[in-house]
Coordinates of C-alpha atoms in Angstrom, one line a residue:
Chain A
M11 CA 29.7 -14.9 -24.0
I12 CA 27.9 -12.1 -25.8
K13 CA 26.7 -12.8 -29.3
F14 CA 24.8 -10.7 -31.8
V15 CA 23.3 -12.4 -34.8
D16 CA 22.0 -10.1 -37.6
V17 CA 20.8 -7.6 -35.1
S18 CA 19.0 -4.5 -36.3
K19 CA 17.3 -1.9 -34.2
T20 CA 14.9 0.7 -35.5
Y21 CA 13.5 3.1 -32.9
P22 CA 9.8 4.2 -33.1
G23 CA 9.9 7.1 -35.5
G24 CA 12.1 5.3 -38.0
Q25 CA 15.5 6.2 -36.7
R26 CA 17.7 3.2 -37.5
A27 CA 20.3 2.8 -34.8
L28 CA 21.8 -0.6 -35.7
S29 CA 21.7 -2.6 -38.9
K30 CA 22.7 -6.2 -39.3
V31 CA 25.3 -6.3 -36.6
N32 CA 27.1 -9.6 -36.0
F33 CA 29.9 -10.3 -33.5
H34 CA 30.8 -12.7 -30.7
V35 CA 32.7 -11.9 -27.5
E36 CA 34.3 -15.0 -26.0
P37 CA 34.2 -15.7 -22.3
G38 CA 37.0 -13.9 -20.5
E39 CA 37.6 -11.5 -23.4
M40 CA 38.1 -7.8 -23.0
V41 CA 36.6 -5.8 -25.9
F42 CA 36.3 -2.2 -26.8
L43 CA 33.4 -0.7 -28.7
T44 CA 34.0 2.5 -30.5
G45 CA 32.6 4.9 -33.0
H46 CA 31.3 8.5 -33.2
S47 CA 28.3 9.6 -31.1
G48 CA 25.2 8.4 -32.7
A49 CA 27.0 5.4 -34.3
G50 CA 24.9 3.0 -32.2
K51 CA 27.2 2.2 -29.2
S52 CA 24.7 3.0 -26.6
T53 CA 22.0 1.1 -28.4
M54 CA 24.3 -1.9 -28.4
L55 CA 24.8 -1.8 -24.7
K56 CA 21.1 -1.3 -24.1
L57 CA 20.4 -4.4 -26.1
I58 CA 22.7 -6.4 -23.9
S59 CA 21.3 -5.0 -20.7
L60 CA 17.7 -5.5 -22.0
M61 CA 16.9 -1.8 -21.8
E62 CA 15.9 -2.2 -25.4
R63 CA 14.9 -5.2 -27.6
P64 CA 16.2 -5.7 -31.1
T65 CA 13.8 -5.1 -34.0
V66 CA 15.3 -7.9 -36.0
G67 CA 17.9 -10.5 -35.1
K68 CA 18.9 -12.2 -31.8
V69 CA 21.2 -11.4 -28.9
F70 CA 22.6 -14.2 -26.9
I71 CA 24.4 -14.2 -23.6
N72 CA 26.1 -17.4 -22.5
G73 CA 24.1 -19.2 -25.2
H74 CA 20.7 -17.9 -23.9
D75 CA 18.5 -16.1 -26.4
L76 CA 17.5 -12.9 -24.7
S77 CA 14.3 -12.7 -26.7
H78 CA 13.0 -15.5 -24.5
I79 CA 13.5 -13.5 -21.3
S80 CA 10.2 -12.1 -20.0
R81 CA 9.9 -8.6 -18.7
H82 CA 9.7 -10.0 -15.2
D83 CA 13.0 -11.8 -15.5
V84 CA 14.9 -8.8 -16.8
A85 CA 15.8 -7.8 -13.2
Y86 CA 17.5 -11.2 -12.7
I87 CA 19.5 -10.9 -16.0
R88 CA 20.8 -7.5 -14.9
R89 CA 22.2 -9.1 -11.8
D90 CA 24.7 -11.0 -14.0
I91 CA 25.8 -7.8 -15.7
G92 CA 27.8 -5.2 -13.9
M93 CA 27.0 -1.9 -15.6
I94 CA 29.1 1.3 -15.4
F95 CA 27.8 4.6 -16.8
Q96 CA 29.4 7.8 -17.9
N97 CA 27.2 9.8 -15.5
H98 CA 27.8 7.3 -12.7
Q99 CA 24.1 6.8 -11.8
L100 CA 24.8 7.0 -8.1
L101 CA 22.2 7.7 -5.4
M102 CA 23.3 11.1 -4.3
D103 CA 21.6 11.0 -0.9
K104 CA 23.2 7.7 0.1
S105 CA 26.7 7.1 1.3
V106 CA 29.4 5.5 -0.8
F107 CA 29.0 2.3 1.2
D108 CA 25.2 2.2 0.7
N109 CA 25.6 2.8 -3.0
V110 CA 28.0 -0.1 -3.4
A111 CA 25.8 -2.3 -1.2
L112 CA 22.7 -1.7 -3.3
P113 CA 23.0 -4.8 -5.6
L114 CA 23.7 -7.0 -2.6
I115 CA 20.7 -5.7 -0.7
I116 CA 18.5 -6.3 -3.7
E117 CA 19.8 -9.8 -4.0
G118 CA 19.1 -10.4 -0.3
Y119 CA 22.6 -11.1 0.9
P120 CA 23.1 -11.5 4.7
R121 CA 24.4 -8.4 6.5
K122 CA 27.8 -9.9 7.2
Q123 CA 28.5 -10.8 3.6
I124 CA 27.3 -7.3 2.5
Q125 CA 29.9 -5.8 4.9
S126 CA 32.8 -7.9 3.7
R127 CA 32.0 -7.7 0.0
V128 CA 31.5 -3.9 -0.1
Q129 CA 34.6 -3.5 1.9
A130 CA 36.5 -5.6 -0.6
A131 CA 35.1 -3.8 -3.6
L132 CA 35.9 -0.4 -2.2
D133 CA 39.4 -1.6 -1.3
R134 CA 39.8 -2.7 -4.9
V135 CA 39.0 0.8 -6.3
G136 CA 40.9 2.5 -3.5
L137 CA 38.0 4.3 -1.8
L138 CA 37.9 2.4 1.5
D139 CA 38.6 5.6 3.5
K140 CA 35.7 7.4 1.9
K141 CA 33.0 4.9 2.4
W142 CA 30.8 7.1 4.6
N143 CA 31.1 10.1 2.3
L144 CA 28.2 11.2 0.1
P145 CA 29.0 10.9 -3.6
A146 CA 28.6 14.7 -4.1
T147 CA 31.7 15.3 -1.9
L148 CA 33.8 13.1 -4.2
S149 CA 35.6 14.1 -7.4
G150 CA 34.5 12.8 -10.8
G151 CA 37.1 10.1 -10.9
E152 CA 36.2 9.0 -7.4
Q153 CA 32.5 8.9 -8.3
Q154 CA 33.3 6.8 -11.3
R155 CA 35.2 4.4 -9.1
V156 CA 32.2 4.1 -6.8
G157 CA 30.2 3.2 -9.8
I158 CA 32.7 0.5 -10.7
A159 CA 32.8 -0.9 -7.2
R160 CA 29.0 -1.2 -7.3
A161 CA 29.2 -2.9 -10.7
V162 CA 31.6 -5.6 -9.5
V163 CA 30.5 -6.1 -5.9
N164 CA 28.5 -9.1 -6.7
R165 CA 31.2 -10.5 -9.0
P166 CA 29.2 -10.6 -12.3
P167 CA 30.5 -12.6 -15.2
I168 CA 30.0 -9.7 -17.6
I169 CA 31.0 -6.1 -17.1
L170 CA 29.6 -3.4 -19.4
A171 CA 31.0 0.1 -19.3
D172 CA 29.5 3.1 -21.2
E173 CA 32.1 5.8 -21.7
P174 CA 33.7 5.1 -18.3
T175 CA 36.5 7.6 -18.9
G176 CA 34.2 10.2 -20.4
N177 CA 35.0 13.2 -18.3
L178 CA 38.4 12.1 -16.9
D179 CA 41.9 13.3 -17.7
P180 CA 44.3 10.7 -19.3
A181 CA 46.0 9.7 -16.1
L182 CA 42.7 8.9 -14.4
S183 CA 41.4 7.2 -17.5
W184 CA 44.4 5.0 -17.5
E185 CA 43.8 4.0 -13.8
I186 CA 40.2 3.1 -14.6
I187 CA 41.2 1.0 -17.6
R188 CA 43.8 -0.8 -15.3
L189 CA 40.9 -1.6 -13.0
F190 CA 39.0 -3.2 -15.8
E191 CA 42.1 -5.2 -16.8
D192 CA 42.2 -6.5 -13.2
F193 CA 38.6 -7.7 -13.4
N194 CA 39.2 -9.2 -16.7
A195 CA 42.2 -11.1 -15.3
A196 CA 39.9 -12.3 -12.6
G197 CA 37.7 -14.0 -15.3
A198 CA 35.0 -11.5 -16.2
S199 CA 34.2 -10.6 -19.8
V200 CA 34.6 -6.9 -20.1
F201 CA 32.9 -4.8 -22.8
I202 CA 33.8 -1.1 -22.9
A203 CA 32.2 1.5 -25.1
T204 CA 34.3 4.6 -25.6
H205 CA 35.1 7.2 -28.2
D206 CA 38.4 7.9 -26.5
L207 CA 40.5 6.6 -29.4
G208 CA 43.8 7.6 -27.8
L209 CA 43.1 5.3 -25.0
I210 CA 42.4 2.4 -27.2
A211 CA 45.4 3.1 -29.4
R212 CA 47.7 2.5 -26.4
M213 CA 46.4 -1.0 -25.8
Q214 CA 46.2 -4.1 -27.9
Y215 CA 42.6 -5.2 -27.4
R216 CA 40.0 -6.3 -29.8
T217 CA 38.0 -3.3 -30.9
L218 CA 34.6 -3.2 -32.6
T219 CA 34.0 -0.1 -34.6
L220 CA 30.5 1.1 -35.4
K221 CA 29.6 3.7 -38.0
G222 CA 26.1 4.7 -38.8
G223 CA 24.8 1.6 -37.1
Q224 CA 27.0 -0.8 -39.0
M225 CA 29.9 -2.7 -37.8
I226 CA 32.8 -1.5 -40.0
N227 CA 35.6 -3.1 -38.2
D228 CA 36.2 -6.0 -35.8
G229 CA 39.8 -6.7 -34.9
L230 CA 42.8 -5.6 -33.0
T231 CA 43.4 -1.9 -32.5
E232 CA 46.5 -2.1 -34.6
S233 CA 44.8 -3.0 -37.8
W234 CA 42.3 -0.2 -37.2
Q235 CA 45.3 2.1 -36.7
D236 CA 47.0 0.9 -39.8
R237 CA 44.2 2.0 -42.0
K238 CA 44.2 5.5 -40.5
Chain B
M12 CA 18.9 -17.0 -8.9
S13 CA 20.8 -16.7 -12.1
I14 CA 19.0 -17.4 -15.3
L15 CA 22.0 -17.1 -17.6
F16 CA 24.6 -18.7 -15.6
K17 CA 23.5 -21.9 -14.0
S18 CA 26.6 -22.5 -11.9
R19 CA 26.5 -19.0 -10.6
Q20 CA 24.8 -18.7 -7.2
S21 CA 23.8 -15.5 -5.7
G22 CA 22.7 -13.9 -2.6
A23 CA 20.6 -16.0 -0.3
Q24 CA 21.4 -19.3 -2.1
Q25 CA 25.1 -18.8 -1.7
S26 CA 25.4 -19.0 2.0
Q27 CA 23.4 -22.2 2.3
I28 CA 20.8 -21.1 4.8
S29 CA 17.9 -22.9 6.2
K30 CA 14.2 -22.2 5.4
Q31 CA 13.8 -20.8 8.9
Q32 CA 16.7 -18.4 8.5
K33 CA 15.3 -17.4 5.1
L34 CA 12.0 -16.5 6.7
V35 CA 13.7 -14.5 9.4
M36 CA 15.7 -12.6 6.7
W37 CA 12.6 -12.0 4.7
F38 CA 10.9 -10.7 7.8
T39 CA 13.8 -8.5 8.8
S40 CA 14.0 -7.0 5.3
H41 CA 10.4 -6.1 5.5
V42 CA 10.8 -4.6 8.9
R43 CA 13.8 -2.6 7.5
Q44 CA 11.8 -1.3 4.6
A45 CA 8.9 -0.4 6.9
I46 CA 11.2 1.5 9.2
T47 CA 12.9 3.3 6.2
S48 CA 9.5 4.3 4.9
F49 CA 8.5 5.7 8.3
G50 CA 11.7 7.6 8.4
E51 CA 10.9 9.1 5.0
L52 CA 7.6 10.3 6.3
L53 CA 9.3 12.0 9.2
R54 CA 11.7 13.7 6.8
T55 CA 8.8 15.7 5.3
P56 CA 6.6 16.2 8.3
A57 CA 4.4 18.9 6.9
A58 CA 3.5 17.1 3.7
S59 CA 3.1 13.8 5.5
F60 CA 0.8 15.4 8.1
M61 CA -1.4 16.8 5.4
T62 CA -2.0 13.4 3.8
I63 CA -2.5 11.8 7.2
A64 CA -5.0 14.5 8.1
V65 CA -6.9 13.9 4.9
L66 CA -7.2 10.2 5.9
G67 CA -7.9 10.9 9.5
L68 CA -10.6 13.6 9.0
S69 CA -12.3 11.7 6.2
I70 CA -12.8 8.7 8.5
T71 CA -13.8 11.0 11.4
L72 CA -17.0 12.3 9.7
P73 CA -18.6 8.9 8.9
S74 CA -17.5 7.5 12.2
T75 CA -19.0 10.3 14.2
L76 CA -22.3 10.0 12.3
Y77 CA -22.2 6.2 12.7
I78 CA -21.8 6.6 16.5
L79 CA -24.7 9.0 16.6
V80 CA -26.9 6.7 14.7
K81 CA -25.9 3.9 16.9
N82 CA -26.9 6.0 19.9
L83 CA -30.3 6.7 18.4
D84 CA -30.6 2.9 17.9
N85 CA -29.9 2.4 21.5
I86 CA -32.7 4.9 22.4
S87 CA -35.2 3.0 20.4
A88 CA -33.9 -0.3 21.8
N89 CA -34.2 0.9 25.4
T90 CA -37.6 2.4 24.9
Q91 CA -39.6 -0.7 25.5
D92 CA -42.8 1.2 26.2
A93 CA -42.6 2.5 22.7
A94 CA -44.0 -0.8 21.6
E95 CA -46.1 -1.2 24.7
I96 CA -49.7 -2.0 23.8
S97 CA -52.5 -0.8 26.0
L98 CA -55.7 -2.9 25.9
F99 CA -58.8 -1.5 27.4
I100 CA -61.1 -4.2 28.8
R101 CA -64.8 -4.1 27.7
E102 CA -67.1 -2.7 30.3
G103 CA -69.0 -5.5 32.0
A104 CA -66.3 -8.1 31.7
T105 CA -65.9 -9.8 35.0
R106 CA -62.6 -10.4 36.7
A107 CA -62.9 -14.1 35.8
D108 CA -63.2 -13.2 32.2
V109 CA -60.1 -11.1 32.4
D110 CA -58.2 -13.9 34.1
Q111 CA -59.2 -16.2 31.3
L112 CA -58.0 -13.7 28.8
I113 CA -54.7 -13.3 30.6
K114 CA -54.2 -17.1 30.7
R115 CA -54.8 -17.3 26.9
L116 CA -52.6 -14.4 26.1
R117 CA -49.7 -15.9 28.1
T118 CA -49.5 -18.7 25.5
W119 CA -48.9 -16.2 22.7
P120 CA -45.4 -16.4 21.4
E121 CA -45.4 -12.7 20.4
I122 CA -45.9 -11.5 24.0
D123 CA -43.0 -11.2 26.3
A124 CA -44.9 -10.0 29.4
L125 CA -48.2 -8.5 30.4
Q126 CA -49.4 -6.5 33.3
Y127 CA -53.0 -6.1 34.6
I128 CA -54.0 -2.8 35.9
S129 CA -57.4 -2.8 37.7
P130 CA -59.7 0.2 37.5
E131 CA -58.9 0.9 41.1
D132 CA -55.1 0.9 40.6
A133 CA -55.6 3.1 37.5
L134 CA -57.6 5.6 39.5
Q135 CA -55.0 5.6 42.2
E136 CA -52.2 6.3 39.8
F137 CA -54.2 8.9 38.0
K138 CA -54.9 10.7 41.2
Q139 CA -51.2 10.8 42.0
Q140 CA -50.0 11.9 38.7
S141 CA -52.6 14.3 37.5
G142 CA -53.0 16.4 40.6
F143 CA -56.8 16.3 40.4
G144 CA -56.9 14.3 43.6
S145 CA -59.8 16.0 45.3
A146 CA -61.8 16.3 42.2
I147 CA -61.6 12.7 41.6
D148 CA -62.7 11.9 45.1
A149 CA -65.8 13.7 44.3
L150 CA -66.7 11.2 41.6
Q151 CA -69.5 8.8 42.4
S152 CA -68.0 5.8 40.5
N153 CA -64.7 4.9 38.9
P154 CA -64.9 5.9 35.3
L155 CA -61.6 4.2 34.3
P156 CA -61.6 0.8 32.6
A157 CA -59.3 -2.0 33.5
V158 CA -56.2 -2.1 31.4
L159 CA -53.9 -4.8 30.2
L160 CA -50.4 -3.7 29.3
I161 CA -48.8 -6.0 26.7
Y162 CA -45.0 -6.0 26.1
P163 CA -44.2 -7.7 22.8
T164 CA -41.0 -9.7 22.4
E165 CA -38.2 -7.9 20.7
K166 CA -39.0 -9.5 17.4
H167 CA -42.5 -8.2 17.5
G168 CA -41.6 -4.8 18.9
S169 CA -41.0 -2.9 15.7
P170 CA -43.7 -0.5 14.6
A171 CA -45.1 -2.7 11.9
A172 CA -45.1 -5.9 13.9
A173 CA -46.6 -4.2 17.0
K174 CA -49.5 -2.8 14.8
F175 CA -50.1 -6.3 13.5
L176 CA -50.2 -7.7 17.0
L177 CA -52.6 -5.0 18.1
N178 CA -55.0 -6.0 15.3
K179 CA -54.9 -9.5 16.4
L180 CA -55.4 -8.6 20.0
T181 CA -58.5 -6.5 19.4
Q182 CA -60.2 -9.5 17.9
E183 CA -60.5 -10.9 21.4
R184 CA -64.0 -10.3 22.6
E185 CA -63.1 -9.0 26.1
I186 CA -61.3 -6.1 24.6
E187 CA -63.0 -2.9 23.8
L188 CA -60.1 -1.0 22.3
G189 CA -56.3 -1.2 21.9
K190 CA -53.7 1.5 21.5
V191 CA -50.1 1.4 20.6
D192 CA -48.2 4.6 21.0
I193 CA -46.0 4.2 18.1
E194 CA -46.0 7.1 15.8
W195 CA -43.0 8.9 17.2
L196 CA -41.1 5.6 17.1
E197 CA -42.1 5.1 13.5
R198 CA -40.8 8.5 12.6
L199 CA -37.6 7.8 14.5
H200 CA -37.1 4.6 12.6
A201 CA -37.7 6.3 9.3
I202 CA -35.2 9.1 10.1
M203 CA -32.7 6.5 11.2
A204 CA -33.1 4.5 8.0
V205 CA -32.4 7.7 6.0
T206 CA -29.5 8.7 8.2
N207 CA -28.0 5.2 7.9
E208 CA -28.1 5.5 4.2
L209 CA -26.7 9.0 4.2
V210 CA -23.8 7.8 6.4
T211 CA -23.0 5.0 4.0
M212 CA -23.1 7.3 1.1
I213 CA -21.0 9.9 2.7
A214 CA -18.5 7.3 3.8
V215 CA -18.3 5.7 0.3
L216 CA -17.7 9.1 -1.4
L217 CA -15.2 10.2 1.1
F218 CA -13.3 6.9 1.0
V219 CA -13.1 7.0 -2.8
S220 CA -11.7 10.5 -2.7
V221 CA -9.2 9.6 0.0
I222 CA -8.0 6.7 -2.0
L223 CA -7.5 9.0 -4.9
I224 CA -5.7 11.6 -2.8
V225 CA -3.3 8.9 -1.3
G226 CA -2.8 7.6 -4.8
N227 CA -1.8 11.0 -6.0
T228 CA 0.5 11.6 -3.1
I229 CA 2.3 8.3 -3.7
R230 CA 2.5 9.1 -7.4
L231 CA 4.3 12.3 -6.6
N232 CA 6.6 10.3 -4.3
I233 CA 7.4 7.9 -7.1
F234 CA 8.2 10.7 -9.6
N235 CA 10.4 12.4 -7.0
K236 CA 12.4 9.2 -6.8
R237 CA 12.5 8.6 -10.5
N238 CA 16.2 8.5 -10.6
E239 CA 16.5 6.2 -7.6
I240 CA 14.0 3.8 -9.2
M241 CA 16.0 3.8 -12.5
V242 CA 19.2 3.1 -10.7
M243 CA 17.7 0.3 -8.7
K244 CA 16.3 -1.2 -11.9
L245 CA 19.7 -1.0 -13.5
V246 CA 21.3 -3.0 -10.8
G247 CA 18.7 -5.7 -10.9
A248 CA 15.9 -4.8 -8.5
T249 CA 12.6 -6.4 -9.3
D250 CA 9.4 -4.3 -9.5
G251 CA 8.3 -5.8 -6.2
F252 CA 11.4 -4.7 -4.4
I253 CA 11.0 -1.2 -5.7
Q254 CA 7.3 -1.1 -5.0
R255 CA 7.5 -2.2 -1.4
P256 CA 8.7 1.0 0.3
F257 CA 5.9 2.9 -1.4
L258 CA 3.3 0.4 -0.2
Y259 CA 4.7 0.8 3.3
T260 CA 4.4 4.5 3.0
G261 CA 0.7 4.0 2.2
L262 CA 0.4 1.6 5.1
W263 CA 1.9 4.2 7.5
Y264 CA -0.4 6.9 6.2
G265 CA -3.3 4.6 7.0
V266 CA -2.1 3.7 10.5
L267 CA -1.4 7.3 11.4
G268 CA -4.6 8.5 9.8
G269 CA -6.5 5.9 11.8
I270 CA -5.0 7.0 15.0
M271 CA -5.7 10.6 14.2
S272 CA -9.4 9.8 13.5
W273 CA -9.7 8.2 16.9
I274 CA -8.5 11.4 18.5
T275 CA -10.8 13.6 16.5
V276 CA -13.8 11.5 16.9
A277 CA -13.3 11.4 20.7
L278 CA -13.0 15.2 20.7
L279 CA -16.0 15.7 18.5
L280 CA -18.2 13.4 20.7
W281 CA -17.0 15.2 23.8
W282 CA -17.8 18.5 22.3
M283 CA -21.2 17.4 21.1
S284 CA -22.1 15.5 24.2
Y285 CA -23.6 18.6 25.9
S286 CA -26.0 19.5 23.1
I287 CA -27.0 15.8 22.6
G288 CA -27.6 15.5 26.3
D289 CA -30.0 18.4 26.1
I290 CA -32.0 16.8 23.3
L291 CA -32.1 13.5 25.0
T292 CA -33.3 14.9 28.4
L293 CA -36.2 16.4 26.5
Y294 CA -37.1 12.8 25.6
R295 CA -36.6 11.8 29.2
Q296 CA -33.8 9.6 28.2
E297 CA -31.1 8.5 30.5
F298 CA -28.1 10.0 28.6
V299 CA -25.1 7.8 28.2
L300 CA -23.3 8.4 24.9
A301 CA -22.2 5.0 23.8
G302 CA -19.0 6.0 22.0
L303 CA -15.9 4.3 20.9
D304 CA -16.0 0.6 21.6
F305 CA -13.1 -1.7 20.7
A306 CA -14.8 -3.0 17.5
T307 CA -15.5 0.5 16.2
L308 CA -12.0 1.7 16.8
N309 CA -10.7 -1.4 15.1
T310 CA -12.9 -0.9 12.1
M311 CA -11.8 2.7 11.8
L312 CA -8.1 1.8 11.9
L313 CA -8.7 -1.1 9.4
M314 CA -10.5 1.2 7.0
S315 CA -7.8 3.8 7.2
V316 CA -5.1 1.2 6.6
L317 CA -7.0 -0.3 3.7
M318 CA -7.5 3.1 2.1
G319 CA -3.8 3.9 2.5
L320 CA -2.8 0.6 1.0
I321 CA -5.3 0.6 -1.9
G322 CA -4.3 4.2 -2.8
S323 CA -0.6 3.5 -2.9
A324 CA -1.1 0.1 -4.6
I325 CA -3.0 1.8 -7.5
S326 CA -0.2 4.3 -8.0
V327 CA 2.6 1.9 -7.5
K328 CA 1.2 -0.6 -10.0
R329 CA 0.7 2.1 -12.5
Y330 CA 3.8 4.2 -12.2
V331 CA 6.7 2.0 -11.0
D332 CA 6.2 -0.2 -14.1
Q333 CA 6.4 2.9 -16.3
I334 CA 9.7 4.1 -15.1
E335 CA 12.4 2.4 -17.2
P336 CA 16.1 3.2 -17.3
E337 CA 17.1 5.2 -20.4

């Protein structure tokens, strides 16, 4: 589903964020990406969502070489990727409902479908009763769930999450991860970047570990734990 | 449309809708964005008003000048006697000679109409107008010559053409002397030509600055919404989708600015009408200030809308592209 072939990324100024990274996430897989800050996690997500382009190497999604995607088509690629951010990236002057509806409005869904889909997504994350609230009136965990509802509302085949549990306590983090498991069970490939090692340790998912821009481990959490 | 996943359908495609419905949806989405943009203008009434006033006032000035110039045009158009040529018949020419001359002149294409004033008629008129009635009665004979008044056609009524016609007419042997009272008209035409150019120059300068002002306002709008734009780009909005509300904002500035210019021009003309009336009565002109006709109003609105759109288009093109999610 997501495939990196010898991908290196050097930012203007010479900072090398990734070097020769190879991996392949299968369709329907749920994968964690971990490493210290500055290890290249964000860069990796940016390469998948086309916020950055690799300096060397190729990124494939569903077999399509992303280097062939023109600037104009980037918007259409992002519609296939549900993205979740640590700082939520919500529109603070719009209601929860409007925030979640945004991707559907952009894609030009008819009003009725927007209603029912937003309803369903909010129900899924348990925020149906707060749909007319402004994001600022919600707690951090609730805001994160709004972001998740927005990411999945158009049922994308790929879900990317950047530190989705960043500021949450363990119980809330666990809830969020459970949500991702649900989406994964529904068929989406889920790719989660986190430095919350405790969280990963409690689950048996494939984990990619980055260090200084290089992939130092690709395997089950257990094997990573063994070496510790 | 999904590029990566061929089987995946999205949005409009999914619900199998007809072309007609698609058009309706496209239309309603535009209307929705237009209304949203209008709502945003109302949310910052003071700032919006300033931009609208800039547009409105900058159209007011050239429009007012234009209307004044047009009125001057009307004066010169109405003043047929300006290009009226007086021909004085040579002494000794008989009435038959004059009739011959008139017959010949009627065939000239340059001449619209002509009028013969016999010496007796001329004397009569002079008596009435000059107030020397009794003095003239004392004259032994009539000193006034017969006069032919020539009214050139519109095409030959301009100062230059009328002079040319005068030259041609004085070649006729029955004619002693010809006169065309044209100097003041020449001056008027020269002033009007300069004024016309001035109006154009002022208009162009103002319009350019207005486009820059609108562009700058929209640029600030764009930067204020930097976050919103980034989020929209992250969830897959095309540049076009993001740009549209700003273009509608520019459109609204234009529409409202145009309406404002109608009002200010009407007020200005009303205010000036007294002083203009005074000048015109000096020239013995029937004063009707031809003001805002439908075409002028339309042009003003169109110019305003165009400036609003061009200004916002420049900014939108330049700055929406630049904002990329980080």
